[in-house]
């Protein structure tokens, strides 16, 4: 269980955050110097140098989005120019990519960030530039929403790159792309000019994820543990029947791949924050605010509670809570994670994603449940406090990664195992680095009393 530091404040983390942004600038500069536009996307490091791993190119938005986060946090306009130029030059294929569920990763991290910065008044408001970002976000949300499978209950889900039978838990965070498209007033049209509700697709997808990918220890789940997640849920595409849990990157369908857990932890609170900006009348045809928010909040709290309970004291998890070698580590939940063990790897990228989920859930509950809000907030600060120091923050200026001890795909054996070691250790990944930056930006703004950071930002200033 995480040993939550009750007295930690966002301001306490500012020295560590400043150190991280300094290291981040160095890493971004060296990646930009070695990775040219048009080359394969960097995914993870081997011996400290980023490598490509051709699959779906789902990390390019994190690569260029990191440049924009660096500007957001530091005001260094060189990173704004780099991030904007790279977005214009390289990201268009991701907008119309019909084969993936990653639009919320790639395009919200780039086009979405640029539009948010414009709405915040951080960059000049140029009408043609604004129209460019808005058109990209309208299109990416519609393309993402078009990957649609229906369930027996007449709802549905955005299906993963595995095909229409496959609901991934991580796709809840791609609903950000659909939220942007809906927020911008986009009309998503189907056959014979049928108007398809983007809001309905967000709600239906989130509801399916909450129902089928998360266990609650009740009803059909009485045999299982509250808050545990399945990476994938499988459906019969002939009639929409749910068939079984599955896992692509976890140990088994009945264990919890911790990065998938983390995506749910941040995805549901983000959607709760966004839904709070919508009018009641807009939500009424889709079940009403109370029912929708209760279901999303139930999922958010269950997953965050599970993370706190089944993560080592430092707040960094091993790659899967059911990984077969964990019993060899003894009482591993009662001590800090050991990334240098020879049995099972930790995944600090899961922690970087999860800490933001804990913080956002805490913020969301501040007025309705202050005690729970404090618990989640302090847990999130504790996790980030751990990640912003050794052995997780990279202090080696020869390493291109920022966050060490991440894991991509343990079952496929893609991660680098250094000579003399038995499990992956000491390497970074593009989404881990990005989400560490994003969490640091979030907490840095809290500490400085700056505008609260959301993916959709404030309304346009007239």
GROMACS .gro file of C-alpha atoms in nm:
model
  462
    1UNK     CA    1   0.000   0.000   0.000
    2UNK     CA    2   0.119   0.351  -0.078
    3UNK     CA    3   0.255   0.529   0.227
    4UNK     CA    4   0.073   0.857   0.170
    5UNK     CA    5   0.264   1.168   0.279
    6UNK     CA    6  -0.014   1.368   0.444
    7UNK     CA    7   0.171   1.698   0.480
    8UNK     CA    8   0.311   1.720   0.125
    9UNK     CA    9   0.194   2.026  -0.071
   10UNK     CA   10   0.226   2.122  -0.438
   11UNK     CA   11   0.467   2.399  -0.336
   12UNK     CA   12   0.693   2.143  -0.169
   13UNK     CA   13   0.747   1.984  -0.510
   14UNK     CA   14   0.851   2.302  -0.691
   15UNK     CA   15   1.231   2.252  -0.646
   16UNK     CA   16   1.204   1.899  -0.786
   17UNK     CA   17   0.978   2.017  -1.067
   18UNK     CA   18   1.228   2.288  -1.164
   19UNK     CA   19   1.505   2.029  -1.172
   20UNK     CA   20   1.289   1.809  -1.393
   21UNK     CA   21   1.216   2.086  -1.645
   22UNK     CA   22   1.588   2.158  -1.670
   23UNK     CA   23   1.660   1.792  -1.743
   24UNK     CA   24   1.362   1.784  -1.980
   25UNK     CA   25   1.505   2.065  -2.193
   26UNK     CA   26   1.830   1.875  -2.234
   27UNK     CA   27   1.648   1.555  -2.338
   28UNK     CA   28   1.422   1.734  -2.585
   29UNK     CA   29   1.715   1.912  -2.747
   30UNK     CA   30   1.908   1.590  -2.798
   31UNK     CA   31   1.606   1.403  -2.935
   32UNK     CA   32   1.535   1.687  -3.176
   33UNK     CA   33   1.899   1.679  -3.288
   34UNK     CA   34   1.886   1.309  -3.370
   35UNK     CA   35   1.527   1.244  -3.487
   36UNK     CA   36   1.436   1.419  -3.811
   37UNK     CA   37   1.084   1.484  -3.937
   38UNK     CA   38   0.970   1.189  -4.145
   39UNK     CA   39   1.177   0.933  -3.957
   40UNK     CA   40   1.010   0.657  -3.753
   41UNK     CA   41   0.870   0.768  -3.419
   42UNK     CA   42   1.082   0.719  -3.105
   43UNK     CA   43   0.913   0.481  -2.863
   44UNK     CA   44   1.155   0.355  -2.595
   45UNK     CA   45   1.524   0.367  -2.512
   46UNK     CA   46   1.789   0.099  -2.544
   47UNK     CA   47   2.105   0.178  -2.351
   48UNK     CA   48   1.971   0.530  -2.308
   49UNK     CA   49   1.903   0.607  -2.674
   50UNK     CA   50   1.553   0.628  -2.814
   51UNK     CA   51   1.453   0.363  -3.067
   52UNK     CA   52   1.156   0.314  -3.298
   53UNK     CA   53   0.918   0.020  -3.261
   54UNK     CA   54   0.698   0.013  -3.566
   55UNK     CA   55   0.345  -0.085  -3.471
   56UNK     CA   56   0.092   0.198  -3.478
   57UNK     CA   57   0.309   0.511  -3.432
   58UNK     CA   58   0.100   0.601  -3.130
   59UNK     CA   59   0.378   0.799  -2.954
   60UNK     CA   60   0.446   1.079  -3.202
   61UNK     CA   61   0.197   1.309  -3.032
   62UNK     CA   62   0.385   1.257  -2.707
   63UNK     CA   63   0.713   1.341  -2.881
   64UNK     CA   64   0.593   1.674  -3.016
   65UNK     CA   65   0.346   1.740  -2.737
   66UNK     CA   66   0.638   1.732  -2.493
   67UNK     CA   67   0.788   2.031  -2.671
   68UNK     CA   68   0.465   2.223  -2.614
   69UNK     CA   69   0.450   2.124  -2.247
   70UNK     CA   70   0.806   2.251  -2.208
   71UNK     CA   71   0.696   2.589  -2.341
   72UNK     CA   72   0.383   2.584  -2.126
   73UNK     CA   73   0.587   2.530  -1.810
   74UNK     CA   74   0.890   2.747  -1.882
   75UNK     CA   75   0.781   3.010  -2.135
   76UNK     CA   76   1.075   2.922  -2.362
   77UNK     CA   77   0.933   3.008  -2.705
   78UNK     CA   78   1.189   2.795  -2.887
   79UNK     CA   79   0.991   2.488  -2.777
   80UNK     CA   80   0.664   2.647  -2.886
   81UNK     CA   81   0.805   2.702  -3.234
   82UNK     CA   82   0.945   2.350  -3.250
   83UNK     CA   83   0.622   2.193  -3.127
   84UNK     CA   84   0.407   2.398  -3.363
   85UNK     CA   85   0.631   2.333  -3.665
   86UNK     CA   86   0.645   1.958  -3.595
   87UNK     CA   87   0.269   1.941  -3.548
   88UNK     CA   88   0.206   2.111  -3.884
   89UNK     CA   89   0.468   1.903  -4.067
   90UNK     CA   90   0.404   1.556  -3.924
   91UNK     CA   91   0.072   1.511  -3.746
   92UNK     CA   92  -0.184   1.533  -4.030
   93UNK     CA   93  -0.184   1.153  -4.099
   94UNK     CA   94  -0.280   1.093  -3.736
   95UNK     CA   95  -0.596   1.302  -3.778
   96UNK     CA   96  -0.739   1.070  -4.043
   97UNK     CA   97  -0.589   0.743  -3.914
   98UNK     CA   98  -0.889   0.510  -3.920
   99UNK     CA   99  -0.697   0.209  -3.788
  100UNK     CA  100  -0.620   0.307  -3.428
  101UNK     CA  101  -0.782   0.407  -3.099
  102UNK     CA  102  -0.504   0.656  -3.016
  103UNK     CA  103  -0.645   0.990  -3.133
  104UNK     CA  104  -0.667   1.125  -2.780
  105UNK     CA  105  -0.297   1.055  -2.735
  106UNK     CA  106  -0.157   1.186  -3.063
  107UNK     CA  107  -0.380   1.477  -3.156
  108UNK     CA  108  -0.500   1.619  -2.826
  109UNK     CA  109  -0.136   1.632  -2.712
  110UNK     CA  110  -0.048   1.848  -3.014
  111UNK     CA  111  -0.336   2.029  -3.187
  112UNK     CA  112  -0.533   2.026  -2.862
  113UNK     CA  113  -0.249   2.174  -2.661
  114UNK     CA  114  -0.195   2.449  -2.915
  115UNK     CA  115  -0.563   2.545  -2.916
  116UNK     CA  116  -0.572   2.534  -2.535
  117UNK     CA  117  -0.271   2.765  -2.516
  118UNK     CA  118  -0.443   3.006  -2.753
  119UNK     CA  119  -0.763   3.000  -2.545
  120UNK     CA  120  -0.558   3.063  -2.232
  121UNK     CA  121  -0.397   3.366  -2.393
  122UNK     CA  122  -0.053   3.207  -2.376
  123UNK     CA  123   0.000   3.244  -2.751
  124UNK     CA  124  -0.143   3.512  -2.985
  125UNK     CA  125  -0.495   3.455  -3.115
  126UNK     CA  126  -0.469   3.423  -3.492
  127UNK     CA  127  -0.795   3.340  -3.669
  128UNK     CA  128  -0.649   3.123  -3.945
  129UNK     CA  129  -0.424   2.939  -3.703
  130UNK     CA  130  -0.719   2.883  -3.471
  131UNK     CA  131  -0.929   2.749  -3.758
  132UNK     CA  132  -0.648   2.507  -3.844
  133UNK     CA  133  -0.634   2.363  -3.491
  134UNK     CA  134  -1.010   2.351  -3.461
  135UNK     CA  135  -1.055   2.168  -3.791
  136UNK     CA  136  -0.793   1.911  -3.687
  137UNK     CA  137  -0.971   1.849  -3.357
  138UNK     CA  138  -1.315   1.831  -3.514
  139UNK     CA  139  -1.190   1.571  -3.760
  140UNK     CA  140  -0.986   1.360  -3.516
  141UNK     CA  141  -1.282   1.328  -3.280
  142UNK     CA  142  -1.512   1.216  -3.560
  143UNK     CA  143  -1.260   0.965  -3.695
  144UNK     CA  144  -1.210   0.824  -3.346
  145UNK     CA  145  -1.584   0.799  -3.286
  146UNK     CA  146  -1.631   0.614  -3.616
  147UNK     CA  147  -1.450   0.306  -3.481
  148UNK     CA  148  -1.774   0.190  -3.326
  149UNK     CA  149  -1.913  -0.144  -3.215
  150UNK     CA  150  -2.257  -0.183  -3.056
  151UNK     CA  151  -2.334  -0.392  -2.748
  152UNK     CA  152  -2.639  -0.600  -2.665
  153UNK     CA  153  -2.763  -0.318  -2.440
  154UNK     CA  154  -2.775  -0.088  -2.747
  155UNK     CA  155  -2.478   0.107  -2.623
  156UNK     CA  156  -2.133   0.063  -2.770
  157UNK     CA  157  -1.760   0.129  -2.755
  158UNK     CA  158  -1.467   0.258  -2.957
  159UNK     CA  159  -1.288  -0.056  -3.063
  160UNK     CA  160  -0.912  -0.099  -3.048
  161UNK     CA  161  -0.671  -0.167  -3.332
  162UNK     CA  162  -0.729  -0.538  -3.262
  163UNK     CA  163  -1.067  -0.512  -3.430
  164UNK     CA  164  -1.438  -0.456  -3.362
  165UNK     CA  165  -1.451  -0.729  -3.095
  166UNK     CA  166  -1.199  -0.548  -2.873
  167UNK     CA  167  -1.258  -0.284  -2.604
  168UNK     CA  168  -0.932  -0.158  -2.450
  169UNK     CA  169  -0.936   0.008  -2.108
  170UNK     CA  170  -0.682   0.269  -2.227
  171UNK     CA  171  -0.921   0.406  -2.490
  172UNK     CA  172  -1.114   0.598  -2.223
  173UNK     CA  173  -0.843   0.864  -2.254
  174UNK     CA  174  -0.898   0.889  -2.630
  175UNK     CA  175  -1.245   1.020  -2.549
  176UNK     CA  176  -1.060   1.350  -2.506
  177UNK     CA  177  -1.048   1.378  -2.885
  178UNK     CA  178  -1.422   1.324  -2.915
  179UNK     CA  179  -1.484   1.574  -2.634
  180UNK     CA  180  -1.287   1.840  -2.820
  181UNK     CA  181  -1.482   1.771  -3.141
  182UNK     CA  182  -1.816   1.793  -2.961
  183UNK     CA  183  -1.712   2.104  -2.769
  184UNK     CA  184  -1.627   2.276  -3.098
  185UNK     CA  185  -1.979   2.205  -3.225
  186UNK     CA  186  -1.881   1.955  -3.492
  187UNK     CA  187  -2.155   1.767  -3.677
  188UNK     CA  188  -2.058   1.400  -3.713
  189UNK     CA  189  -2.259   1.262  -4.004
  190UNK     CA  190  -2.335   0.901  -4.103
  191UNK     CA  191  -2.525   0.725  -4.379
  192UNK     CA  192  -2.805   0.930  -4.542
  193UNK     CA  193  -2.687   1.232  -4.343
  194UNK     CA  194  -2.771   1.073  -4.009
  195UNK     CA  195  -2.643   1.302  -3.736
  196UNK     CA  196  -2.447   1.098  -3.479
  197UNK     CA  197  -2.407   1.238  -3.129
  198UNK     CA  198  -2.042   1.261  -3.027
  199UNK     CA  199  -2.150   1.320  -2.668
  200UNK     CA  200  -2.349   0.998  -2.673
  201UNK     CA  201  -2.045   0.808  -2.797
  202UNK     CA  202  -1.833   0.943  -2.513
  203UNK     CA  203  -2.096   0.843  -2.257
  204UNK     CA  204  -2.160   0.501  -2.410
  205UNK     CA  205  -1.789   0.421  -2.440
  206UNK     CA  206  -1.717   0.533  -2.086
  207UNK     CA  207  -2.015   0.333  -1.959
  208UNK     CA  208  -1.902   0.017  -2.141
  209UNK     CA  209  -1.548   0.058  -2.007
  210UNK     CA  210  -1.677   0.109  -1.654
  211UNK     CA  211  -1.906  -0.193  -1.677
  212UNK     CA  212  -1.688  -0.447  -1.855
  213UNK     CA  213  -1.323  -0.353  -1.792
  214UNK     CA  214  -1.345  -0.274  -1.421
  215UNK     CA  215  -1.442  -0.503  -1.133
  216UNK     CA  216  -1.634  -0.381  -0.830
  217UNK     CA  217  -1.655  -0.685  -0.602
  218UNK     CA  218  -2.034  -0.694  -0.632
  219UNK     CA  219  -2.303  -0.863  -0.841
  220UNK     CA  220  -2.125  -1.052  -1.120
  221UNK     CA  221  -1.790  -0.945  -0.971
  222UNK     CA  222  -1.829  -1.090  -0.622
  223UNK     CA  223  -1.544  -1.333  -0.693
  224UNK     CA  224  -1.300  -1.053  -0.769
  225UNK     CA  225  -1.134  -0.747  -0.614
  226UNK     CA  226  -1.287  -0.400  -0.633
  227UNK     CA  227  -1.100  -0.172  -0.871
  228UNK     CA  228  -0.913  -0.438  -1.062
  229UNK     CA  229  -0.909  -0.384  -1.438
  230UNK     CA  230  -0.887  -0.596  -1.748
  231UNK     CA  231  -0.679  -0.457  -2.033
  232UNK     CA  232  -0.929  -0.582  -2.291
  233UNK     CA  233  -1.292  -0.692  -2.303
  234UNK     CA  234  -1.406  -0.917  -2.587
  235UNK     CA  235  -1.749  -0.909  -2.751
  236UNK     CA  236  -1.940  -1.120  -3.000
  237UNK     CA  237  -1.971  -0.883  -3.294
  238UNK     CA  238  -2.273  -1.069  -3.430
  239UNK     CA  239  -2.500  -0.961  -3.146
  240UNK     CA  240  -2.294  -0.743  -2.911
  241UNK     CA  241  -2.275  -0.998  -2.628
  242UNK     CA  242  -1.989  -0.959  -2.381
  243UNK     CA  243  -1.779  -1.275  -2.391
  244UNK     CA  244  -1.467  -1.253  -2.174
  245UNK     CA  245  -1.182  -1.044  -2.034
  246UNK     CA  246  -0.849  -1.056  -2.213
  247UNK     CA  247  -0.508  -0.892  -2.200
  248UNK     CA  248  -0.253  -0.794  -2.462
  249UNK     CA  249   0.015  -0.634  -2.246
  250UNK     CA  250  -0.067  -0.770  -1.900
  251UNK     CA  251   0.014  -1.108  -1.750
  252UNK     CA  252  -0.336  -1.253  -1.778
  253UNK     CA  253  -0.703  -1.158  -1.818
  254UNK     CA  254  -0.745  -1.205  -1.443
  255UNK     CA  255  -0.457  -0.990  -1.326
  256UNK     CA  256  -0.418  -0.614  -1.356
  257UNK     CA  257  -0.178  -0.461  -1.605
  258UNK     CA  258  -0.091  -0.149  -1.412
  259UNK     CA  259  -0.056   0.089  -1.706
  260UNK     CA  260  -0.407  -0.005  -1.820
  261UNK     CA  261  -0.528   0.061  -1.467
  262UNK     CA  262  -0.358   0.401  -1.478
  263UNK     CA  263  -0.527   0.499  -1.806
  264UNK     CA  264  -0.866   0.438  -1.642
  265UNK     CA  265  -0.757   0.631  -1.332
  266UNK     CA  266  -0.686   0.945  -1.534
  267UNK     CA  267  -0.945   0.896  -1.810
  268UNK     CA  268  -1.255   0.891  -1.591
  269UNK     CA  269  -1.168   1.197  -1.376
  270UNK     CA  270  -1.080   1.392  -1.692
  271UNK     CA  271  -1.420   1.312  -1.839
  272UNK     CA  272  -1.590   1.405  -1.512
  273UNK     CA  273  -1.415   1.743  -1.525
  274UNK     CA  274  -1.525   1.793  -1.885
  275UNK     CA  275  -1.884   1.678  -1.824
  276UNK     CA  276  -1.910   1.941  -1.550
  277UNK     CA  277  -1.876   2.205  -1.823
  278UNK     CA  278  -2.180   2.075  -2.015
  279UNK     CA  279  -2.537   2.190  -1.956
  280UNK     CA  280  -2.784   1.957  -1.781
  281UNK     CA  281  -3.016   1.972  -2.081
  282UNK     CA  282  -2.739   1.841  -2.303
  283UNK     CA  283  -2.692   1.534  -2.082
  284UNK     CA  284  -3.061   1.461  -2.022
  285UNK     CA  285  -3.122   1.255  -2.342
  286UNK     CA  286  -2.829   1.031  -2.250
  287UNK     CA  287  -2.942   0.932  -1.903
  288UNK     CA  288  -2.902   1.258  -1.715
  289UNK     CA  289  -2.612   1.413  -1.530
  290UNK     CA  290  -2.657   1.223  -1.203
  291UNK     CA  291  -2.657   0.874  -1.355
  292UNK     CA  292  -2.366   0.943  -1.589
  293UNK     CA  293  -2.147   1.109  -1.329
  294UNK     CA  294  -2.223   0.845  -1.066
  295UNK     CA  295  -2.109   0.567  -1.299
  296UNK     CA  296  -1.792   0.749  -1.406
  297UNK     CA  297  -1.714   0.843  -1.046
  298UNK     CA  298  -1.768   0.484  -0.931
  299UNK     CA  299  -1.510   0.369  -1.187
  300UNK     CA  300  -1.265   0.644  -1.097
  301UNK     CA  301  -1.280   0.579  -0.724
  302UNK     CA  302  -1.260   0.202  -0.758
  303UNK     CA  303  -0.949   0.213  -0.978
  304UNK     CA  304  -0.776   0.479  -0.768
  305UNK     CA  305  -0.850   0.290  -0.447
  306UNK     CA  306  -0.712  -0.029  -0.600
  307UNK     CA  307  -0.394   0.151  -0.704
  308UNK     CA  308  -0.337   0.291  -0.357
  309UNK     CA  309  -0.400  -0.050  -0.197
  310UNK     CA  310  -0.199  -0.270  -0.437
  311UNK     CA  311   0.104  -0.051  -0.509
  312UNK     CA  312   0.431  -0.052  -0.308
  313UNK     CA  313   0.478   0.215  -0.043
  314UNK     CA  314   0.663   0.457  -0.275
  315UNK     CA  315   0.375   0.475  -0.524
  316UNK     CA  316   0.548   0.302  -0.817
  317UNK     CA  317   0.389  -0.030  -0.925
  318UNK     CA  318   0.531  -0.340  -1.079
  319UNK     CA  319   0.417  -0.397  -1.436
  320UNK     CA  320   0.127  -0.628  -1.341
  321UNK     CA  321  -0.028  -0.695  -1.001
  322UNK     CA  322  -0.041  -1.066  -1.082
  323UNK     CA  323   0.306  -1.100  -1.233
  324UNK     CA  324   0.422  -1.453  -1.147
  325UNK     CA  325   0.753  -1.358  -0.988
  326UNK     CA  326   0.613  -1.114  -0.734
  327UNK     CA  327   0.587  -1.370  -0.450
  328UNK     CA  328   0.965  -1.413  -0.473
  329UNK     CA  329   1.001  -1.049  -0.365
  330UNK     CA  330   0.844  -1.118  -0.026
  331UNK     CA  331   0.619  -0.847   0.121
  332UNK     CA  332   0.669  -0.625  -0.182
  333UNK     CA  333   0.363  -0.408  -0.105
  334UNK     CA  334   0.503  -0.317   0.236
  335UNK     CA  335   0.823  -0.156   0.107
  336UNK     CA  336   0.933   0.068  -0.181
  337UNK     CA  337   0.943  -0.090  -0.527
  338UNK     CA  338   1.285  -0.215  -0.630
  339UNK     CA  339   1.351  -0.146  -1.000
  340UNK     CA  340   1.684  -0.330  -0.976
  341UNK     CA  341   1.542  -0.668  -0.875
  342UNK     CA  342   1.600  -0.973  -1.097
  343UNK     CA  343   1.243  -1.106  -1.096
  344UNK     CA  344   0.980  -0.858  -1.222
  345UNK     CA  345   1.017  -0.507  -1.368
  346UNK     CA  346   0.849  -0.200  -1.228
  347UNK     CA  347   0.666   0.038  -1.460
  348UNK     CA  348   0.723   0.399  -1.363
  349UNK     CA  349   0.525   0.512  -1.670
  350UNK     CA  350   0.214   0.366  -1.505
  351UNK     CA  351   0.292   0.577  -1.197
  352UNK     CA  352   0.335   0.893  -1.406
  353UNK     CA  353  -0.011   0.842  -1.555
  354UNK     CA  354  -0.172   0.728  -1.229
  355UNK     CA  355  -0.053   1.022  -1.018
  356UNK     CA  356  -0.240   1.265  -1.240
  357UNK     CA  357  -0.554   1.055  -1.210
  358UNK     CA  358  -0.528   1.061  -0.831
  359UNK     CA  359  -0.477   1.438  -0.832
  360UNK     CA  360  -0.767   1.508  -1.069
  361UNK     CA  361  -1.002   1.284  -0.874
  362UNK     CA  362  -0.900   1.464  -0.557
  363UNK     CA  363  -0.970   1.800  -0.715
  364UNK     CA  364  -1.308   1.682  -0.846
  365UNK     CA  365  -1.420   1.566  -0.499
  366UNK     CA  366  -1.306   1.875  -0.307
  367UNK     CA  367  -1.654   2.019  -0.258
  368UNK     CA  368  -1.856   1.695  -0.227
  369UNK     CA  369  -1.623   1.473  -0.020
  370UNK     CA  370  -1.331   1.667   0.130
  371UNK     CA  371  -1.189   1.370   0.323
  372UNK     CA  372  -1.172   1.148   0.015
  373UNK     CA  373  -1.041   1.440  -0.190
  374UNK     CA  374  -0.752   1.487   0.050
  375UNK     CA  375  -0.668   1.117   0.040
  376UNK     CA  376  -0.646   1.105  -0.339
  377UNK     CA  377  -0.464   1.437  -0.365
  378UNK     CA  378  -0.201   1.340  -0.110
  379UNK     CA  379  -0.154   1.001  -0.274
  380UNK     CA  380  -0.099   1.172  -0.611
  381UNK     CA  381   0.153   1.415  -0.465
  382UNK     CA  382   0.333   1.125  -0.296
  383UNK     CA  383   0.368   0.937  -0.625
  384UNK     CA  384   0.497   1.243  -0.810
  385UNK     CA  385   0.738   1.319  -0.526
  386UNK     CA  386   0.889   0.973  -0.578
  387UNK     CA  387   0.914   1.007  -0.956
  388UNK     CA  388   1.088   1.345  -0.941
  389UNK     CA  389   1.395   1.200  -0.772
  390UNK     CA  390   1.640   0.917  -0.822
  391UNK     CA  391   1.625   0.638  -0.912
  392UNK     CA  392   1.334   0.742  -1.139
  393UNK     CA  393   1.429   1.089  -1.262
  394UNK     CA  394   1.720   1.052  -1.502
  395UNK     CA  395   2.023   1.255  -1.394
  396UNK     CA  396   2.258   1.111  -1.658
  397UNK     CA  397   2.305   1.365  -1.937
  398UNK     CA  398   2.399   1.080  -2.170
  399UNK     CA  399   2.051   0.928  -2.141
  400UNK     CA  400   1.781   1.057  -2.379
  401UNK     CA  401   1.500   0.954  -2.145
  402UNK     CA  402   1.359   1.159  -1.859
  403UNK     CA  403   1.177   0.893  -1.655
  404UNK     CA  404   1.366   0.570  -1.587
  405UNK     CA  405   1.247   0.213  -1.524
  406UNK     CA  406   0.952   0.201  -1.761
  407UNK     CA  407   0.811  -0.102  -1.940
  408UNK     CA  408   0.636  -0.120  -2.277
  409UNK     CA  409   0.535  -0.478  -2.360
  410UNK     CA  410   0.665  -0.741  -2.122
  411UNK     CA  411   0.476  -1.036  -2.282
  412UNK     CA  412   0.625  -0.956  -2.623
  413UNK     CA  413   0.973  -0.911  -2.480
  414UNK     CA  414   1.021  -0.575  -2.648
  415UNK     CA  415   1.190  -0.404  -2.354
  416UNK     CA  416   1.567  -0.391  -2.322
  417UNK     CA  417   1.730  -0.617  -2.063
  418UNK     CA  418   2.081  -0.485  -1.992
  419UNK     CA  419   2.377  -0.718  -1.993
  420UNK     CA  420   2.397  -0.898  -1.661
  421UNK     CA  421   2.031  -0.835  -1.578
  422UNK     CA  422   1.730  -1.065  -1.601
  423UNK     CA  423   1.448  -0.811  -1.643
  424UNK     CA  424   1.414  -0.469  -1.811
  425UNK     CA  425   1.559  -0.186  -1.605
  426UNK     CA  426   1.697   0.164  -1.651
  427UNK     CA  427   1.512   0.259  -1.970
  428UNK     CA  428   1.257   0.523  -2.067
  429UNK     CA  429   0.957   0.549  -2.297
  430UNK     CA  430   0.799   0.840  -2.480
  431UNK     CA  431   0.463   0.825  -2.296
  432UNK     CA  432   0.635   0.798  -1.958
  433UNK     CA  433   0.842   1.110  -2.025
  434UNK     CA  434   0.536   1.295  -2.157
  435UNK     CA  435   0.314   1.210  -1.863
  436UNK     CA  436   0.580   1.301  -1.610
  437UNK     CA  437   0.593   1.643  -1.778
  438UNK     CA  438   0.214   1.666  -1.781
  439UNK     CA  439   0.187   1.579  -1.411
  440UNK     CA  440   0.461   1.831  -1.327
  441UNK     CA  441   0.279   2.100  -1.526
  442UNK     CA  442  -0.044   2.021  -1.341
  443UNK     CA  443   0.114   2.040  -0.994
  444UNK     CA  444   0.331   2.338  -1.085
  445UNK     CA  445   0.020   2.536  -1.179
  446UNK     CA  446  -0.149   2.439  -0.852
  447UNK     CA  447   0.156   2.550  -0.656
  448UNK     CA  448   0.179   2.886  -0.832
  449UNK     CA  449  -0.194   2.961  -0.830
  450UNK     CA  450  -0.206   2.955  -1.210
  451UNK     CA  451  -0.513   2.851  -1.415
  452UNK     CA  452  -0.622   2.493  -1.351
  453UNK     CA  453  -0.485   2.267  -1.625
  454UNK     CA  454  -0.731   2.062  -1.830
  455UNK     CA  455  -0.697   1.911  -2.176
  456UNK     CA  456  -0.980   2.132  -2.310
  457UNK     CA  457  -0.879   2.455  -2.136
  458UNK     CA  458  -1.102   2.758  -2.084
  459UNK     CA  459  -1.362   2.877  -2.334
  460UNK     CA  460  -1.235   3.104  -2.609
  461UNK     CA  461  -1.183   3.459  -2.491
  462UNK     CA  462  -1.364   3.705  -2.717
   0.00000   0.00000   0.00000
